[in-house]
Amino acid sequence: MTRIPLPDPGVVAGGLAPAMRCFPLVGLGLGLLAGLVGAIATWLLPPLPAALLAILTLVLATGALHEDGLADLADGLGARGGIDKRLEVMRQSSIGAYGVLALLFSVGLRVGALAAIPGGWRMAGALMAASALSRAMIPAAMQIMPPVRPDGLGAAAGVPDATVAATAAGLGLAVAALGIGLGGALAAAILAIVATLAVVMVARRVLGGFTGDVLGAVQQAAEIAILLAAAMVWA
């Protein structure tokens, strides 16, 4: 989930699935890091460059993991042909026009939403909420669609059970309430669910299920939705 070096635990029974309950806690750490950068930047810079630096911090800390998934899915959706052709395009290391546009809109919407939030600490709270709650949407999405291929990153992670997904959702909502208040968190959760369902519906229709790229796109769509909700609450 991040580029931060950690000890290799080796082979773990059940794959990554049991640990998915803690995805929002990883998001909380990322949000705190990006929020600190954004809050400090607002003391020295106008809102727009401060927001850009905060999002850049997230990109660097995660190695653009989820952005890469969003771009690959966008390129796959734009490809002509059946499922096999779309999956082939998604596996390519190059990026196409659809992927570039998806990244432009993702970064632009997130930066614009953050720049509209007054105050550095409110910006930090919004980043905490968005980073945690958006990652809670990943195991939730895996509950309602199957893996597309048995050898992909998404399938290799394992499928979390409902308890794991529910725990992640509870942690994500709790962090969001801490960051943007209970009312803001509920609004953010609704928009995040809508954004997640939109990606799920497209993935099921076009690909038949999820890949690692689809899960990255889920996180990105949910993060955008949550930051927009925070902007509406505080702007």
JSON list of C-alpha atoms in Angstrom, two decimals:
[
{"chain": "A", "resi": 1, "resn": "MET", "atom": "CA", "xyz": [0.00, 0.00, 0.00]},
{"chain": "A", "resi": 2, "resn": "THR", "atom": "CA", "xyz": [2.99, 2.34, 0.37]},
{"chain": "A", "resi": 3, "resn": "ARG", "atom": "CA", "xyz": [6.62, 2.74, -0.71]},
{"chain": "A", "resi": 4, "resn": "ILE", "atom": "CA", "xyz": [7.72, 2.75, 2.93]},
{"chain": "A", "resi": 5, "resn": "PRO", "atom": "CA", "xyz": [10.14, -0.20, 3.40]},
{"chain": "A", "resi": 6, "resn": "LEU", "atom": "CA", "xyz": [8.91, -2.80, 5.88]},
{"chain": "A", "resi": 7, "resn": "PRO", "atom": "CA", "xyz": [10.17, -6.27, 6.84]},
{"chain": "A", "resi": 8, "resn": "ASP", "atom": "CA", "xyz": [8.98, -9.06, 4.53]},
{"chain": "A", "resi": 9, "resn": "PRO", "atom": "CA", "xyz": [6.62, -11.32, 6.56]},
{"chain": "A", "resi": 10, "resn": "GLY", "atom": "CA", "xyz": [7.01, -14.13, 4.04]},
{"chain": "A", "resi": 11, "resn": "VAL", "atom": "CA", "xyz": [4.08, -16.29, 2.98]},
{"chain": "A", "resi": 12, "resn": "VAL", "atom": "CA", "xyz": [1.00, -15.52, 5.04]},
{"chain": "A", "resi": 13, "resn": "ALA", "atom": "CA", "xyz": [-2.01, -17.82, 5.20]},
{"chain": "A", "resi": 14, "resn": "GLY", "atom": "CA", "xyz": [-4.95, -16.32, 3.34]},
{"chain": "A", "resi": 15, "resn": "GLY", "atom": "CA", "xyz": [-2.78, -13.85, 1.45]},
{"chain": "A", "resi": 16, "resn": "LEU", "atom": "CA", "xyz": [-3.39, -10.16, 2.01]},
{"chain": "A", "resi": 17, "resn": "ALA", "atom": "CA", "xyz": [-7.13, -10.56, 2.61]},
{"chain": "A", "resi": 18, "resn": "PRO", "atom": "CA", "xyz": [-7.12, -10.78, 6.46]},
{"chain": "A", "resi": 19, "resn": "ALA", "atom": "CA", "xyz": [-4.98, -7.63, 6.70]},
{"chain": "A", "resi": 20, "resn": "MET", "atom": "CA", "xyz": [-7.42, -5.60, 4.61]},
{"chain": "A", "resi": 21, "resn": "ARG", "atom": "CA", "xyz": [-9.26, -4.67, 7.78]},
{"chain": "A", "resi": 22, "resn": "CYS", "atom": "CA", "xyz": [-6.28, -2.42, 8.51]},
{"chain": "A", "resi": 23, "resn": "PHE", "atom": "CA", "xyz": [-6.25, -0.64, 5.14]},
{"chain": "A", "resi": 24, "resn": "PRO", "atom": "CA", "xyz": [-7.93, 2.46, 6.68]},
{"chain": "A", "resi": 25, "resn": "LEU", "atom": "CA", "xyz": [-5.16, 2.63, 9.30]},
{"chain": "A", "resi": 26, "resn": "VAL", "atom": "CA", "xyz": [-2.58, 2.73, 6.52]},
{"chain": "A", "resi": 27, "resn": "GLY", "atom": "CA", "xyz": [-4.69, 5.47, 4.95]},
{"chain": "A", "resi": 28, "resn": "LEU", "atom": "CA", "xyz": [-4.73, 7.34, 8.25]},
{"chain": "A", "resi": 29, "resn": "GLY", "atom": "CA", "xyz": [-0.93, 7.36, 8.33]},
{"chain": "A", "resi": 30, "resn": "LEU", "atom": "CA", "xyz": [-0.74, 8.54, 4.73]},
{"chain": "A", "resi": 31, "resn": "GLY", "atom": "CA", "xyz": [-3.35, 11.22, 5.37]},
{"chain": "A", "resi": 32, "resn": "LEU", "atom": "CA", "xyz": [-1.48, 12.48, 8.42]},
{"chain": "A", "resi": 33, "resn": "LEU", "atom": "CA", "xyz": [1.74, 12.72, 6.43]},
{"chain": "A", "resi": 34, "resn": "ALA", "atom": "CA", "xyz": [0.16, 14.51, 3.47]},
{"chain": "A", "resi": 35, "resn": "GLY", "atom": "CA", "xyz": [-1.94, 16.66, 5.79]},
{"chain": "A", "resi": 36, "resn": "LEU", "atom": "CA", "xyz": [1.12, 17.82, 7.70]},
{"chain": "A", "resi": 37, "resn": "VAL", "atom": "CA", "xyz": [2.82, 18.80, 4.44]},
{"chain": "A", "resi": 38, "resn": "GLY", "atom": "CA", "xyz": [-0.33, 20.59, 3.26]},
{"chain": "A", "resi": 39, "resn": "ALA", "atom": "CA", "xyz": [-0.85, 22.41, 6.56]},
{"chain": "A", "resi": 40, "resn": "ILE", "atom": "CA", "xyz": [2.73, 23.68, 6.66]},
{"chain": "A", "resi": 41, "resn": "ALA", "atom": "CA", "xyz": [2.55, 24.67, 3.00]},
{"chain": "A", "resi": 42, "resn": "THR", "atom": "CA", "xyz": [-0.57, 26.80, 3.61]},
{"chain": "A", "resi": 43, "resn": "TRP", "atom": "CA", "xyz": [1.44, 29.01, 5.96]},
{"chain": "A", "resi": 44, "resn": "LEU", "atom": "CA", "xyz": [3.89, 29.81, 3.17]},
{"chain": "A", "resi": 45, "resn": "LEU", "atom": "CA", "xyz": [1.97, 29.39, -0.09]},
{"chain": "A", "resi": 46, "resn": "PRO", "atom": "CA", "xyz": [-1.46, 30.07, -1.62]},
{"chain": "A", "resi": 47, "resn": "PRO", "atom": "CA", "xyz": [-4.05, 27.27, -1.35]},
{"chain": "A", "resi": 48, "resn": "LEU", "atom": "CA", "xyz": [-3.52, 25.79, -4.83]},
{"chain": "A", "resi": 49, "resn": "PRO", "atom": "CA", "xyz": [0.23, 25.04, -4.62]},
{"chain": "A", "resi": 50, "resn": "ALA", "atom": "CA", "xyz": [-0.22, 23.89, -1.02]},
{"chain": "A", "resi": 51, "resn": "ALA", "atom": "CA", "xyz": [-2.87, 21.41, -2.17]},
{"chain": "A", "resi": 52, "resn": "LEU", "atom": "CA", "xyz": [-0.61, 20.25, -5.00]},
{"chain": "A", "resi": 53, "resn": "LEU", "atom": "CA", "xyz": [2.20, 19.54, -2.55]},
{"chain": "A", "resi": 54, "resn": "ALA", "atom": "CA", "xyz": [-0.16, 17.56, -0.31]},
{"chain": "A", "resi": 55, "resn": "ILE", "atom": "CA", "xyz": [-1.32, 15.36, -3.20]},
{"chain": "A", "resi": 56, "resn": "LEU", "atom": "CA", "xyz": [2.28, 15.00, -4.39]},
{"chain": "A", "resi": 57, "resn": "THR", "atom": "CA", "xyz": [3.14, 13.67, -0.93]},
{"chain": "A", "resi": 58, "resn": "LEU", "atom": "CA", "xyz": [0.46, 10.99, -1.27]},
{"chain": "A", "resi": 59, "resn": "VAL", "atom": "CA", "xyz": [1.70, 10.04, -4.74]},
{"chain": "A", "resi": 60, "resn": "LEU", "atom": "CA", "xyz": [5.29, 9.73, -3.57]},
{"chain": "A", "resi": 61, "resn": "ALA", "atom": "CA", "xyz": [4.42, 7.81, -0.40]},
{"chain": "A", "resi": 62, "resn": "THR", "atom": "CA", "xyz": [2.32, 5.26, -2.29]},
{"chain": "A", "resi": 63, "resn": "GLY", "atom": "CA", "xyz": [4.47, 5.05, -5.40]},
{"chain": "A", "resi": 64, "resn": "ALA", "atom": "CA", "xyz": [1.41, 6.15, -7.41]},
{"chain": "A", "resi": 65, "resn": "LEU", "atom": "CA", "xyz": [0.02, 2.63, -6.85]},
{"chain": "A", "resi": 66, "resn": "HIS", "atom": "CA", "xyz": [-3.64, 3.55, -7.12]},
{"chain": "A", "resi": 67, "resn": "GLU", "atom": "CA", "xyz": [-3.10, 6.22, -9.77]},
{"chain": "A", "resi": 68, "resn": "ASP", "atom": "CA", "xyz": [-1.45, 3.55, -11.91]},
{"chain": "A", "resi": 69, "resn": "GLY", "atom": "CA", "xyz": [-4.50, 1.33, -11.47]},
{"chain": "A", "resi": 70, "resn": "LEU", "atom": "CA", "xyz": [-6.85, 4.13, -12.47]},
{"chain": "A", "resi": 71, "resn": "ALA", "atom": "CA", "xyz": [-4.82, 4.92, -15.59]},
{"chain": "A", "resi": 72, "resn": "ASP", "atom": "CA", "xyz": [-4.62, 1.25, -16.62]},
{"chain": "A", "resi": 73, "resn": "LEU", "atom": "CA", "xyz": [-8.37, 0.76, -16.17]},
{"chain": "A", "resi": 74, "resn": "ALA", "atom": "CA", "xyz": [-9.11, 3.89, -18.20]},
{"chain": "A", "resi": 75, "resn": "ASP", "atom": "CA", "xyz": [-6.89, 2.64, -21.02]},
{"chain": "A", "resi": 76, "resn": "GLY", "atom": "CA", "xyz": [-8.57, -0.76, -20.85]},
{"chain": "A", "resi": 77, "resn": "LEU", "atom": "CA", "xyz": [-12.03, 0.79, -21.08]},
{"chain": "A", "resi": 78, "resn": "GLY", "atom": "CA", "xyz": [-10.93, 2.80, -24.09]},
{"chain": "A", "resi": 79, "resn": "ALA", "atom": "CA", "xyz": [-9.56, -0.25, -25.92]},
{"chain": "A", "resi": 80, "resn": "ARG", "atom": "CA", "xyz": [-11.57, -1.88, -28.69]},
{"chain": "A", "resi": 81, "resn": "GLY", "atom": "CA", "xyz": [-12.22, -5.60, -28.48]},
{"chain": "A", "resi": 82, "resn": "GLY", "atom": "CA", "xyz": [-13.32, -8.13, -25.91]},
{"chain": "A", "resi": 83, "resn": "ILE", "atom": "CA", "xyz": [-12.25, -8.77, -22.34]},
{"chain": "A", "resi": 84, "resn": "ASP", "atom": "CA", "xyz": [-8.95, -10.40, -23.32]},
{"chain": "A", "resi": 85, "resn": "LYS", "atom": "CA", "xyz": [-7.96, -7.38, -25.40]},
{"chain": "A", "resi": 86, "resn": "ARG", "atom": "CA", "xyz": [-8.86, -4.96, -22.60]},
{"chain": "A", "resi": 87, "resn": "LEU", "atom": "CA", "xyz": [-6.87, -6.97, -20.06]},
{"chain": "A", "resi": 88, "resn": "GLU", "atom": "CA", "xyz": [-3.91, -7.07, -22.43]},
{"chain": "A", "resi": 89, "resn": "VAL", "atom": "CA", "xyz": [-3.98, -3.27, -22.74]},
{"chain": "A", "resi": 90, "resn": "MET", "atom": "CA", "xyz": [-4.24, -2.91, -18.96]},
{"chain": "A", "resi": 91, "resn": "ARG", "atom": "CA", "xyz": [-1.12, -5.06, -18.47]},
{"chain": "A", "resi": 92, "resn": "GLN", "atom": "CA", "xyz": [1.02, -2.93, -20.77]},
{"chain": "A", "resi": 93, "resn": "SER", "atom": "CA", "xyz": [3.53, -0.64, -19.08]},
{"chain": "A", "resi": 94, "resn": "SER", "atom": "CA", "xyz": [2.81, 2.25, -21.46]},
{"chain": "A", "resi": 95, "resn": "ILE", "atom": "CA", "xyz": [0.02, 4.74, -20.84]},
{"chain": "A", "resi": 96, "resn": "GLY", "atom": "CA", "xyz": [-2.49, 5.91, -23.42]},
{"chain": "A", "resi": 97, "resn": "ALA", "atom": "CA", "xyz": [-4.63, 8.99, -23.89]},
{"chain": "A", "resi": 98, "resn": "TYR", "atom": "CA", "xyz": [-7.46, 7.66, -21.71]},
{"chain": "A", "resi": 99, "resn": "GLY", "atom": "CA", "xyz": [-5.05, 6.94, -18.88]},
{"chain": "A", "resi": 100, "resn": "VAL", "atom": "CA", "xyz": [-3.49, 10.40, -19.11]},
{"chain": "A", "resi": 101, "resn": "LEU", "atom": "CA", "xyz": [-6.91, 12.05, -19.03]},
{"chain": "A", "resi": 102, "resn": "ALA", "atom": "CA", "xyz": [-7.98, 9.93, -16.05]},
{"chain": "A", "resi": 103, "resn": "LEU", "atom": "CA", "xyz": [-4.91, 11.04, -14.09]},
{"chain": "A", "resi": 104, "resn": "LEU", "atom": "CA", "xyz": [-5.42, 14.68, -15.04]},
{"chain": "A", "resi": 105, "resn": "PHE", "atom": "CA", "xyz": [-8.98, 14.61, -13.76]},
{"chain": "A", "resi": 106, "resn": "SER", "atom": "CA", "xyz": [-8.03, 12.66, -10.63]},
{"chain": "A", "resi": 107, "resn": "VAL", "atom": "CA", "xyz": [-5.25, 15.03, -9.62]},
{"chain": "A", "resi": 108, "resn": "GLY", "atom": "CA", "xyz": [-7.19, 18.10, -10.74]},
{"chain": "A", "resi": 109, "resn": "LEU", "atom": "CA", "xyz": [-10.35, 17.25, -8.80]},
{"chain": "A", "resi": 110, "resn": "ARG", "atom": "CA", "xyz": [-8.46, 16.32, -5.64]},
{"chain": "A", "resi": 111, "resn": "VAL", "atom": "CA", "xyz": [-6.25, 19.42, -5.73]},
{"chain": "A", "resi": 112, "resn": "GLY", "atom": "CA", "xyz": [-9.21, 21.66, -6.54]},
{"chain": "A", "resi": 113, "resn": "ALA", "atom": "CA", "xyz": [-11.24, 20.23, -3.65]},
{"chain": "A", "resi": 114, "resn": "LEU", "atom": "CA", "xyz": [-8.37, 20.65, -1.19]},
{"chain": "A", "resi": 115, "resn": "ALA", "atom": "CA", "xyz": [-7.67, 24.20, -2.35]},
{"chain": "A", "resi": 116, "resn": "ALA", "atom": "CA", "xyz": [-11.31, 25.09, -1.68]},
{"chain": "A", "resi": 117, "resn": "ILE", "atom": "CA", "xyz": [-11.06, 24.01, 1.97]},
{"chain": "A", "resi": 118, "resn": "PRO", "atom": "CA", "xyz": [-10.14, 26.98, 4.17]},
{"chain": "A", "resi": 119, "resn": "GLY", "atom": "CA", "xyz": [-7.34, 26.44, 6.68]},
{"chain": "A", "resi": 120, "resn": "GLY", "atom": "CA", "xyz": [-4.39, 24.09, 6.71]},
{"chain": "A", "resi": 121, "resn": "TRP", "atom": "CA", "xyz": [-5.66, 21.91, 9.56]},
{"chain": "A", "resi": 122, "resn": "ARG", "atom": "CA", "xyz": [-9.02, 21.43, 7.91]},
{"chain": "A", "resi": 123, "resn": "MET", "atom": "CA", "xyz": [-7.16, 20.39, 4.78]},
{"chain": "A", "resi": 124, "resn": "ALA", "atom": "CA", "xyz": [-5.25, 17.89, 6.91]},
{"chain": "A", "resi": 125, "resn": "GLY", "atom": "CA", "xyz": [-8.50, 16.54, 8.36]},
{"chain": "A", "resi": 126, "resn": "ALA", "atom": "CA", "xyz": [-9.94, 16.11, 4.88]},
{"chain": "A", "resi": 127, "resn": "LEU", "atom": "CA", "xyz": [-6.83, 14.19, 3.76]},
{"chain": "A", "resi": 128, "resn": "MET", "atom": "CA", "xyz": [-7.06, 11.91, 6.78]},
{"chain": "A", "resi": 129, "resn": "ALA", "atom": "CA", "xyz": [-10.71, 11.19, 6.04]},
{"chain": "A", "resi": 130, "resn": "ALA", "atom": "CA", "xyz": [-10.19, 10.65, 2.32]},
{"chain": "A", "resi": 131, "resn": "SER", "atom": "CA", "xyz": [-7.10, 8.46, 2.65]},
{"chain": "A", "resi": 132, "resn": "ALA", "atom": "CA", "xyz": [-8.65, 6.20, 5.29]},
{"chain": "A", "resi": 133, "resn": "LEU", "atom": "CA", "xyz": [-12.23, 5.89, 4.04]},
{"chain": "A", "resi": 134, "resn": "SER", "atom": "CA", "xyz": [-11.27, 5.43, 0.39]},
{"chain": "A", "resi": 135, "resn": "ARG", "atom": "CA", "xyz": [-9.10, 2.44, 1.28]},
{"chain": "A", "resi": 136, "resn": "ALA", "atom": "CA", "xyz": [-11.99, 0.94, 3.23]},
{"chain": "A", "resi": 137, "resn": "MET", "atom": "CA", "xyz": [-13.87, 0.80, -0.07]},
{"chain": "A", "resi": 138, "resn": "ILE", "atom": "CA", "xyz": [-11.39, -1.75, -1.51]},
{"chain": "A", "resi": 139, "resn": "PRO", "atom": "CA", "xyz": [-12.46, -4.80, 0.55]},
{"chain": "A", "resi": 140, "resn": "ALA", "atom": "CA", "xyz": [-16.08, -3.65, 0.24]},
{"chain": "A", "resi": 141, "resn": "ALA", "atom": "CA", "xyz": [-15.83, -3.67, -3.56]},
{"chain": "A", "resi": 142, "resn": "MET", "atom": "CA", "xyz": [-14.29, -7.15, -3.47]},
{"chain": "A", "resi": 143, "resn": "GLN", "atom": "CA", "xyz": [-17.44, -8.43, -1.78]},
{"chain": "A", "resi": 144, "resn": "ILE", "atom": "CA", "xyz": [-19.63, -7.73, -4.80]},
{"chain": "A", "resi": 145, "resn": "MET", "atom": "CA", "xyz": [-17.48, -8.74, -7.77]},
{"chain": "A", "resi": 146, "resn": "PRO", "atom": "CA", "xyz": [-15.21, -11.71, -8.51]},
{"chain": "A", "resi": 147, "resn": "PRO", "atom": "CA", "xyz": [-11.56, -11.62, -9.62]},
{"chain": "A", "resi": 148, "resn": "VAL", "atom": "CA", "xyz": [-11.20, -11.59, -13.41]},
{"chain": "A", "resi": 149, "resn": "ARG", "atom": "CA", "xyz": [-8.11, -13.78, -13.65]},
{"chain": "A", "resi": 150, "resn": "PRO", "atom": "CA", "xyz": [-6.52, -16.26, -11.24]},
{"chain": "A", "resi": 151, "resn": "ASP", "atom": "CA", "xyz": [-2.95, -15.05, -11.78]},
{"chain": "A", "resi": 152, "resn": "GLY", "atom": "CA", "xyz": [-3.44, -11.33, -11.24]},
{"chain": "A", "resi": 153, "resn": "LEU", "atom": "CA", "xyz": [-2.46, -9.14, -8.31]},
{"chain": "A", "resi": 154, "resn": "GLY", "atom": "CA", "xyz": [-6.07, -8.75, -7.21]},
{"chain": "A", "resi": 155, "resn": "ALA", "atom": "CA", "xyz": [-6.72, -12.50, -7.06]},
{"chain": "A", "resi": 156, "resn": "ALA", "atom": "CA", "xyz": [-3.36, -13.18, -5.39]},
{"chain": "A", "resi": 157, "resn": "ALA", "atom": "CA", "xyz": [-4.35, -10.91, -2.50]},
{"chain": "A", "resi": 158, "resn": "GLY", "atom": "CA", "xyz": [-7.23, -13.22, -1.62]},
{"chain": "A", "resi": 159, "resn": "VAL", "atom": "CA", "xyz": [-10.85, -12.26, -1.09]},
{"chain": "A", "resi": 160, "resn": "PRO", "atom": "CA", "xyz": [-11.68, -10.76, 2.33]},
{"chain": "A", "resi": 161, "resn": "ASP", "atom": "CA", "xyz": [-14.72, -12.05, 4.14]},
{"chain": "A", "resi": 162, "resn": "ALA", "atom": "CA", "xyz": [-17.62, -9.84, 5.19]},
{"chain": "A", "resi": 163, "resn": "THR", "atom": "CA", "xyz": [-16.20, -9.36, 8.70]},
{"chain": "A", "resi": 164, "resn": "VAL", "atom": "CA", "xyz": [-12.97, -7.94, 7.32]},
{"chain": "A", "resi": 165, "resn": "ALA", "atom": "CA", "xyz": [-14.86, -5.61, 4.98]},
{"chain": "A", "resi": 166, "resn": "ALA", "atom": "CA", "xyz": [-17.16, -4.46, 7.80]},
{"chain": "A", "resi": 167, "resn": "THR", "atom": "CA", "xyz": [-14.24, -3.80, 10.14]},
{"chain": "A", "resi": 168, "resn": "ALA", "atom": "CA", "xyz": [-12.47, -1.77, 7.47]},
{"chain": "A", "resi": 169, "resn": "ALA", "atom": "CA", "xyz": [-15.64, 0.22, 6.81]},
{"chain": "A", "resi": 170, "resn": "GLY", "atom": "CA", "xyz": [-16.07, 0.96, 10.51]},
{"chain": "A", "resi": 171, "resn": "LEU", "atom": "CA", "xyz": [-12.47, 2.10, 10.91]},
{"chain": "A", "resi": 172, "resn": "GLY", "atom": "CA", "xyz": [-12.67, 4.22, 7.77]},
{"chain": "A", "resi": 173, "resn": "LEU", "atom": "CA", "xyz": [-15.86, 5.93, 8.93]},
{"chain": "A", "resi": 174, "resn": "ALA", "atom": "CA", "xyz": [-14.41, 6.55, 12.41]},
{"chain": "A", "resi": 175, "resn": "VAL", "atom": "CA", "xyz": [-11.30, 8.21, 10.95]},
{"chain": "A", "resi": 176, "resn": "ALA", "atom": "CA", "xyz": [-13.47, 10.27, 8.60]},
{"chain": "A", "resi": 177, "resn": "ALA", "atom": "CA", "xyz": [-15.60, 11.46, 11.52]},
{"chain": "A", "resi": 178, "resn": "LEU", "atom": "CA", "xyz": [-12.42, 12.44, 13.35]},
{"chain": "A", "resi": 179, "resn": "GLY", "atom": "CA", "xyz": [-11.14, 14.35, 10.33]},
{"chain": "A", "resi": 180, "resn": "ILE", "atom": "CA", "xyz": [-14.24, 16.15, 9.04]},
{"chain": "A", "resi": 181, "resn": "GLY", "atom": "CA", "xyz": [-16.91, 15.64, 11.69]},
{"chain": "A", "resi": 182, "resn": "LEU", "atom": "CA", "xyz": [-19.75, 13.12, 11.85]},
{"chain": "A", "resi": 183, "resn": "GLY", "atom": "CA", "xyz": [-22.02, 14.97, 9.43]},
{"chain": "A", "resi": 184, "resn": "GLY", "atom": "CA", "xyz": [-19.23, 15.42, 6.93]},
{"chain": "A", "resi": 185, "resn": "ALA", "atom": "CA", "xyz": [-18.20, 11.78, 7.33]},
{"chain": "A", "resi": 186, "resn": "LEU", "atom": "CA", "xyz": [-21.71, 10.53, 6.58]},
{"chain": "A", "resi": 187, "resn": "ALA", "atom": "CA", "xyz": [-21.92, 12.72, 3.48]},
{"chain": "A", "resi": 188, "resn": "ALA", "atom": "CA", "xyz": [-18.47, 11.55, 2.41]},
{"chain": "A", "resi": 189, "resn": "ALA", "atom": "CA", "xyz": [-19.40, 7.91, 2.97]},
{"chain": "A", "resi": 190, "resn": "ILE", "atom": "CA", "xyz": [-22.49, 8.24, 0.78]},
{"chain": "A", "resi": 191, "resn": "LEU", "atom": "CA", "xyz": [-20.52, 9.82, -2.07]},
{"chain": "A", "resi": 192, "resn": "ALA", "atom": "CA", "xyz": [-17.72, 7.27, -1.65]},
{"chain": "A", "resi": 193, "resn": "ILE", "atom": "CA", "xyz": [-20.21, 4.40, -1.91]},
{"chain": "A", "resi": 194, "resn": "VAL", "atom": "CA", "xyz": [-21.75, 5.93, -5.04]},
{"chain": "A", "resi": 195, "resn": "ALA", "atom": "CA", "xyz": [-18.30, 6.35, -6.61]},
{"chain": "A", "resi": 196, "resn": "THR", "atom": "CA", "xyz": [-17.31, 2.80, -5.68]},
{"chain": "A", "resi": 197, "resn": "LEU", "atom": "CA", "xyz": [-20.51, 1.34, -7.10]},
{"chain": "A", "resi": 198, "resn": "ALA", "atom": "CA", "xyz": [-19.95, 3.26, -10.32]},
{"chain": "A", "resi": 199, "resn": "VAL", "atom": "CA", "xyz": [-16.50, 1.69, -10.77]},
{"chain": "A", "resi": 200, "resn": "VAL", "atom": "CA", "xyz": [-17.84, -1.74, -9.77]},
{"chain": "A", "resi": 201, "resn": "MET", "atom": "CA", "xyz": [-20.68, -1.57, -12.29]},
{"chain": "A", "resi": 202, "resn": "VAL", "atom": "CA", "xyz": [-18.32, -0.58, -15.11]},
{"chain": "A", "resi": 203, "resn": "ALA", "atom": "CA", "xyz": [-15.76, -3.25, -14.17]},
{"chain": "A", "resi": 204, "resn": "ARG", "atom": "CA", "xyz": [-18.38, -6.00, -13.95]},
{"chain": "A", "resi": 205, "resn": "ARG", "atom": "CA", "xyz": [-19.88, -5.03, -17.28]},
{"chain": "A", "resi": 206, "resn": "VAL", "atom": "CA", "xyz": [-16.66, -4.54, -19.23]},
{"chain": "A", "resi": 207, "resn": "LEU", "atom": "CA", "xyz": [-14.26, -6.97, -17.53]},
{"chain": "A", "resi": 208, "resn": "GLY", "atom": "CA", "xyz": [-16.49, -9.33, -15.57]},
{"chain": "A", "resi": 209, "resn": "GLY", "atom": "CA", "xyz": [-14.93, -8.55, -12.20]},
{"chain": "A", "resi": 210, "resn": "PHE", "atom": "CA", "xyz": [-11.93, -6.97, -10.49]},
{"chain": "A", "resi": 211, "resn": "THR", "atom": "CA", "xyz": [-8.21, -6.82, -11.05]},
{"chain": "A", "resi": 212, "resn": "GLY", "atom": "CA", "xyz": [-5.62, -4.95, -9.02]},
{"chain": "A", "resi": 213, "resn": "ASP", "atom": "CA", "xyz": [-6.09, -2.03, -11.39]},
{"chain": "A", "resi": 214, "resn": "VAL", "atom": "CA", "xyz": [-9.84, -1.98, -10.76]},
{"chain": "A", "resi": 215, "resn": "LEU", "atom": "CA", "xyz": [-9.24, -1.85, -7.01]},
{"chain": "A", "resi": 216, "resn": "GLY", "atom": "CA", "xyz": [-6.84, 1.05, -7.50]},
{"chain": "A", "resi": 217, "resn": "ALA", "atom": "CA", "xyz": [-9.50, 2.85, -9.49]},
{"chain": "A", "resi": 218, "resn": "VAL", "atom": "CA", "xyz": [-12.00, 2.21, -6.68]},
{"chain": "A", "resi": 219, "resn": "GLN", "atom": "CA", "xyz": [-9.68, 3.91, -4.22]},
{"chain": "A", "resi": 220, "resn": "GLN", "atom": "CA", "xyz": [-9.11, 6.88, -6.51]},
{"chain": "A", "resi": 221, "resn": "ALA", "atom": "CA", "xyz": [-12.81, 7.38, -7.26]},
{"chain": "A", "resi": 222, "resn": "ALA", "atom": "CA", "xyz": [-13.70, 7.16, -3.58]},
{"chain": "A", "resi": 223, "resn": "GLU", "atom": "CA", "xyz": [-10.90, 9.56, -2.56]},
{"chain": "A", "resi": 224, "resn": "ILE", "atom": "CA", "xyz": [-12.09, 12.12, -5.10]},
{"chain": "A", "resi": 225, "resn": "ALA", "atom": "CA", "xyz": [-15.67, 11.80, -3.83]},
{"chain": "A", "resi": 226, "resn": "ILE", "atom": "CA", "xyz": [-14.64, 12.20, -0.18]},
{"chain": "A", "resi": 227, "resn": "LEU", "atom": "CA", "xyz": [-12.51, 15.28, -0.82]},
{"chain": "A", "resi": 228, "resn": "LEU", "atom": "CA", "xyz": [-15.36, 16.84, -2.81]},
{"chain": "A", "resi": 229, "resn": "ALA", "atom": "CA", "xyz": [-17.70, 16.13, 0.11]},
{"chain": "A", "resi": 230, "resn": "ALA", "atom": "CA", "xyz": [-15.24, 17.78, 2.52]},
{"chain": "A", "resi": 231, "resn": "ALA", "atom": "CA", "xyz": [-15.02, 20.80, 0.22]},
{"chain": "A", "resi": 232, "resn": "MET", "atom": "CA", "xyz": [-18.82, 21.09, 0.17]},
{"chain": "A", "resi": 233, "resn": "VAL", "atom": "CA", "xyz": [-18.96, 20.91, 3.96]},
{"chain": "A", "resi": 234, "resn": "TRP", "atom": "CA", "xyz": [-16.26, 23.50, 4.61]},
{"chain": "A", "resi": 235, "resn": "ALA", "atom": "CA", "xyz": [-16.05, 25.70, 1.53]}
]
